[in-house]
Amino acid sequence: MSLKYTPDHEWIRVEGDIATVGITHHAQDALGDVVFVELPEVGKTLAQKAVAGVVESVKAAADVYMPVSGEVVEVNEALRADPSLANSDPLGAGWFFKVRLSQPSELDTLLDEAAYGQLTR
């Protein structure tokens, strides 16, 4: 499946019932150099739009929101050790966490690439 996006600049990639979540190029560009990330606790269940973590940069701090409801099944420990991955590879090695979907229909509320592109113009 291709990427979906939130208006809050998170991306999500779904494989089966597991989704990988991170921040978009637009978000990391707006934040500047990321210096710290707070990731959710594995095993925690969060609702769509709930605050799942925090990303801090030299310029600002921003909440990271859940694109969909579900249980956090993995966090990116490499990102915790090297927060700059959120800048250098936000759609790859800089992912934040993985979640097991509890409401797959929520994916229909997210933006596709064209709609997200319109939002960030």
Short mmCIF file of C-alpha atoms in Angstrom, two decimals:
data_model
loop_
_atom_site.label_atom_id
_atom_site.label_comp_id
_atom_site.label_asym_id
_atom_site.label_seq_id
_atom_site.Cartn_x
_atom_site.Cartn_y
_atom_site.Cartn_z
CA MET A 1 0.00 0.00 0.00
CA SER A 2 1.16 3.49 -0.73
CA LEU A 3 1.55 6.12 1.95
CA LYS A 4 -1.37 7.96 3.54
CA TYR A 5 -1.03 11.23 5.40
CA THR A 6 -2.64 13.22 8.21
CA PRO A 7 -3.24 16.98 8.14
CA ASP A 8 -0.81 17.06 11.12
CA HIS A 9 2.05 15.81 8.87
CA GLU A 10 2.34 12.18 9.90
CA TRP A 11 2.64 9.46 7.27
CA ILE A 12 1.46 5.87 7.57
CA ARG A 13 2.31 2.77 5.53
CA VAL A 14 0.13 -0.30 6.09
CA GLU A 15 1.27 -3.89 5.61
CA GLY A 16 -1.43 -6.35 6.64
CA ASP A 17 -2.74 -5.27 10.04
CA ILE A 18 0.49 -3.45 11.01
CA ALA A 19 1.14 0.18 10.11
CA THR A 20 4.43 2.06 10.27
CA VAL A 21 4.18 5.75 11.26
CA GLY A 22 6.57 8.68 10.92
CA ILE A 23 6.69 12.39 10.17
CA THR A 24 6.67 13.76 6.64
CA HIS A 25 9.40 15.59 4.73
CA HIS A 26 7.31 18.74 5.19
CA ALA A 27 7.21 18.30 8.97
CA GLN A 28 10.92 17.65 9.40
CA ASP A 29 11.72 20.55 7.07
CA ALA A 30 9.53 22.90 9.12
CA LEU A 31 11.01 21.67 12.41
CA GLY A 32 14.65 21.87 11.40
CA ASP A 33 17.30 19.67 12.99
CA VAL A 34 15.59 17.06 15.19
CA VAL A 35 17.46 16.63 18.49
CA PHE A 36 15.09 14.46 20.56
CA VAL A 37 12.12 12.13 20.07
CA GLU A 38 9.75 10.77 22.66
CA LEU A 39 8.23 7.52 21.43
CA PRO A 40 5.11 5.77 22.73
CA GLU A 41 5.31 2.76 25.00
CA VAL A 42 5.09 -0.65 23.33
CA GLY A 43 1.80 -2.30 24.30
CA LYS A 44 -0.02 1.01 24.72
CA THR A 45 -3.35 1.34 22.89
CA LEU A 46 -4.12 4.79 21.53
CA ALA A 47 -7.08 6.28 19.70
CA GLN A 48 -6.87 8.03 16.35
CA LYS A 49 -5.63 11.64 16.81
CA ALA A 50 -4.27 10.93 20.31
CA VAL A 51 -0.78 12.24 21.09
CA ALA A 52 1.60 9.33 20.59
CA GLY A 53 4.92 11.09 21.05
CA VAL A 54 6.91 14.28 20.75
CA VAL A 55 9.58 15.45 18.36
CA GLU A 56 11.89 18.26 19.42
CA SER A 57 14.16 20.27 17.19
CA VAL A 58 16.48 23.21 17.62
CA LYS A 59 13.50 25.42 16.64
CA ALA A 60 10.43 23.87 18.24
CA ALA A 61 8.69 20.87 19.78
CA ALA A 62 5.71 19.20 18.16
CA ASP A 63 3.35 16.42 19.12
CA VAL A 64 3.19 13.29 17.00
CA TYR A 65 -0.41 12.11 16.61
CA MET A 66 -1.86 8.65 15.97
CA PRO A 67 -3.04 8.49 12.35
CA VAL A 68 -5.28 5.53 13.27
CA SER A 69 -6.37 3.72 16.43
CA GLY A 70 -4.39 0.72 17.55
CA GLU A 71 -1.80 -0.89 19.79
CA VAL A 72 1.84 0.18 19.58
CA VAL A 73 3.78 -2.99 18.74
CA GLU A 74 7.27 -1.59 18.07
CA VAL A 75 9.22 1.65 18.39
CA ASN A 76 12.27 2.72 16.43
CA GLU A 77 15.09 2.44 18.97
CA ALA A 78 17.58 3.60 16.31
CA LEU A 79 15.65 6.87 16.08
CA ARG A 80 15.76 7.28 19.85
CA ALA A 81 19.55 6.84 19.70
CA ASP A 82 19.97 9.08 16.62
CA PRO A 83 17.05 11.54 16.28
CA SER A 84 18.65 13.06 13.16
CA LEU A 85 17.29 10.04 11.21
CA ALA A 86 13.95 11.90 11.25
CA ASN A 87 15.66 14.55 9.10
CA SER A 88 17.93 12.45 6.91
CA ASP A 89 15.44 9.66 6.09
CA PRO A 90 11.95 10.57 7.38
CA LEU A 91 10.15 8.05 5.14
CA GLY A 92 12.64 5.23 5.76
CA ALA A 93 15.07 4.72 8.66
CA GLY A 94 13.49 7.68 10.49
CA TRP A 95 10.13 5.96 11.15
CA PHE A 96 8.73 6.44 14.68
CA PHE A 97 6.60 3.44 15.63
CA LYS A 98 4.49 0.55 14.39
CA VAL A 99 0.88 0.00 15.38
CA ARG A 100 -1.55 -2.91 15.04
CA LEU A 101 -4.71 -1.45 13.51
CA SER A 102 -7.86 -1.76 15.60
CA GLN A 103 -10.09 0.30 13.26
CA PRO A 104 -8.86 -0.25 9.66
CA SER A 105 -11.77 1.85 8.33
CA GLU A 106 -10.03 4.93 9.80
CA LEU A 107 -7.53 4.69 6.94
CA ASP A 108 -10.32 6.08 4.72
CA THR A 109 -10.21 9.36 6.67
CA LEU A 110 -6.55 9.99 5.78
CA LEU A 111 -5.14 11.97 2.86
CA ASP A 112 -3.62 10.41 -0.23
CA GLU A 113 -0.43 11.84 -1.73
CA ALA A 114 -2.26 14.26 -4.05
CA ALA A 115 -4.46 15.65 -1.25
CA TYR A 116 -1.47 15.99 1.09
CA GLY A 117 0.44 17.77 -1.68
CA GLN A 118 -2.42 20.27 -1.98
CA LEU A 119 -2.36 20.83 1.78
CA THR A 120 1.37 21.59 1.89
CA ARG A 121 1.57 23.94 -1.09
#
